Each structure stands twice: as C-alpha cells, then as structure tokens.
Amino acid sequence: MKKNSNEIVRSLALITQLGVSMLAPVVLCAVVGNWLDERYGWSVTAVFLILGIMAGARNTWILVKNVIKPDEKGRLDNEKENK
C-alpha cells in the first residue's frame, strides 16, 4: 500500500512540474514582450510568445526524458532479475 501511494505522489508531482515548466517561460516571455510593446512601441509580443512556447516545450522535453530514462533502467534491471 505504501509503495502505491508513493507512486501516486510522484506522479502528481511530475504532472505539476510539467505544467509549471511549460507555462513559466510562456508567461514570462509574453509579459516581457507586452512590456516592450508598451514601453518602446515595438511589436514583439508575438515573437516573444513563440520563443516562450519553444522554451517551454524544450523544458518539458528535457524533464520527460530525464524521468523516462531511470524508469527504463529500472524496468531492464527487473527483467534481468526475473530471468
């Protein structure tokens, strides 16, 4: 029972971290782009928004890749032990 609850907590933490990793750069870039628009009259909000989306996707990709790698290693170790 304890192992199952630890997995649930770990999964919820991962989902939360994925959301924050994706949204933080998008919001930050949108705010900076809007500030530059208002302050200097430049039309760069769309560019900064696209950069924020790309940065968020990169952060999410790296996080997922690092989470999957240990899981695959553990799965392979379990398969070796069972043989």
mmCIF file of C-alpha atoms in Angstrom:
data_model
loop_
_atom_site.group_PDB
_atom_site.id
_atom_site.type_symbol
_atom_site.label_atom_id
_atom_site.label_comp_id
_atom_site.label_asym_id
_atom_site.label_seq_id
_atom_site.Cartn_x
_atom_site.Cartn_y
_atom_site.Cartn_z
ATOM 1 C CA MET A 1 0.000 0.000 0.000
ATOM 2 C CA LYS A 2 2.811 2.400 0.859
ATOM 3 C CA LYS A 3 4.534 1.812 -2.472
ATOM 4 C CA ASN A 4 1.342 2.610 -4.368
ATOM 5 C CA SER A 5 0.800 5.909 -2.503
ATOM 6 C CA ASN A 6 4.410 6.918 -3.178
ATOM 7 C CA GLU A 7 3.863 6.331 -6.886
ATOM 8 C CA ILE A 8 0.711 8.474 -6.819
ATOM 9 C CA VAL A 9 2.516 11.329 -5.079
ATOM 10 C CA ARG A 10 5.416 11.064 -7.516
ATOM 11 C CA SER A 11 3.053 11.140 -10.494
ATOM 12 C CA LEU A 12 1.182 14.178 -9.165
ATOM 13 C CA ALA A 13 4.462 15.991 -8.544
ATOM 14 C CA LEU A 14 5.608 15.202 -12.081
ATOM 15 C CA ILE A 15 2.365 16.490 -13.613
ATOM 16 C CA THR A 16 2.620 19.705 -11.602
ATOM 17 C CA GLN A 17 6.260 20.172 -12.531
ATOM 18 C CA LEU A 18 5.478 19.600 -16.221
ATOM 19 C CA GLY A 19 2.776 22.262 -16.135
ATOM 20 C CA VAL A 20 4.993 24.812 -14.427
ATOM 21 C CA SER A 21 7.919 24.013 -16.727
ATOM 22 C CA MET A 22 5.726 24.679 -19.767
ATOM 23 C CA LEU A 23 3.821 27.732 -18.562
ATOM 24 C CA ALA A 24 6.541 29.740 -16.805
ATOM 25 C CA PRO A 25 8.573 30.639 -19.923
ATOM 26 C CA VAL A 26 5.416 31.317 -21.949
ATOM 27 C CA VAL A 27 4.026 33.739 -19.365
ATOM 28 C CA LEU A 28 7.392 35.384 -18.767
ATOM 29 C CA CYS A 29 8.038 35.945 -22.476
ATOM 30 C CA ALA A 30 4.508 37.258 -23.030
ATOM 31 C CA VAL A 31 4.913 39.743 -20.175
ATOM 32 C CA VAL A 32 8.325 40.905 -21.440
ATOM 33 C CA GLY A 33 7.008 41.223 -24.996
ATOM 34 C CA ASN A 34 3.997 43.222 -23.822
ATOM 35 C CA TRP A 35 6.217 45.473 -21.699
ATOM 36 C CA LEU A 36 8.492 46.147 -24.685
ATOM 37 C CA ASP A 37 5.419 46.923 -26.807
ATOM 38 C CA GLU A 38 4.134 49.439 -24.284
ATOM 39 C CA ARG A 39 7.487 50.981 -23.423
ATOM 40 C CA TYR A 40 9.123 51.299 -26.843
ATOM 41 C CA GLY A 41 6.266 50.723 -29.280
ATOM 42 C CA TRP A 42 7.878 47.611 -30.745
ATOM 43 C CA SER A 43 5.620 44.835 -31.989
ATOM 44 C CA VAL A 44 7.472 41.890 -30.495
ATOM 45 C CA THR A 45 4.862 40.223 -28.288
ATOM 46 C CA ALA A 46 4.132 37.519 -30.870
ATOM 47 C CA VAL A 47 7.833 36.807 -31.330
ATOM 48 C CA PHE A 48 8.408 36.556 -27.599
ATOM 49 C CA LEU A 49 5.322 34.370 -27.222
ATOM 50 C CA ILE A 50 6.662 31.945 -29.829
ATOM 51 C CA LEU A 51 10.057 31.912 -28.098
ATOM 52 C CA GLY A 52 8.315 31.209 -24.779
ATOM 53 C CA ILE A 53 6.403 28.305 -26.283
ATOM 54 C CA MET A 54 9.606 26.873 -27.730
ATOM 55 C CA ALA A 55 11.436 27.271 -24.405
ATOM 56 C CA GLY A 56 8.553 25.633 -22.520
ATOM 57 C CA ALA A 57 8.492 22.719 -24.955
ATOM 58 C CA ARG A 58 12.255 22.290 -24.535
ATOM 59 C CA ASN A 59 11.970 22.329 -20.726
ATOM 60 C CA THR A 60 9.174 19.778 -20.829
ATOM 61 C CA TRP A 61 11.083 17.536 -23.249
ATOM 62 C CA ILE A 62 14.190 17.528 -21.031
ATOM 63 C CA LEU A 63 12.133 16.806 -17.908
ATOM 64 C CA VAL A 64 10.255 13.911 -19.510
ATOM 65 C CA LYS A 65 13.464 12.498 -20.975
ATOM 66 C CA ASN A 66 15.121 12.520 -17.539
ATOM 67 C CA VAL A 67 12.096 10.860 -15.928
ATOM 68 C CA ILE A 68 11.785 8.129 -18.547
ATOM 69 C CA LYS A 69 15.485 7.217 -18.504
ATOM 70 C CA PRO A 70 15.588 5.956 -14.867
ATOM 71 C CA ASP A 71 12.252 4.149 -15.336
ATOM 72 C CA GLU A 72 13.608 2.240 -18.341
ATOM 73 C CA LYS A 73 16.760 1.350 -16.418
ATOM 74 C CA GLY A 74 14.701 0.043 -13.507
ATOM 75 C CA ARG A 75 12.486 -1.952 -15.863
ATOM 76 C CA LEU A 76 15.513 -3.528 -17.533
ATOM 77 C CA ASP A 77 17.023 -4.412 -14.121
ATOM 78 C CA ASN A 78 13.743 -6.056 -13.075
ATOM 79 C CA GLU A 79 13.630 -8.101 -16.279
ATOM 80 C CA LYS A 80 17.193 -9.342 -15.669
ATOM 81 C CA GLU A 81 16.339 -10.341 -12.100
ATOM 82 C CA ASN A 82 13.262 -12.273 -13.222
ATOM 83 C CA LYS A 83 15.199 -14.341 -15.803
#
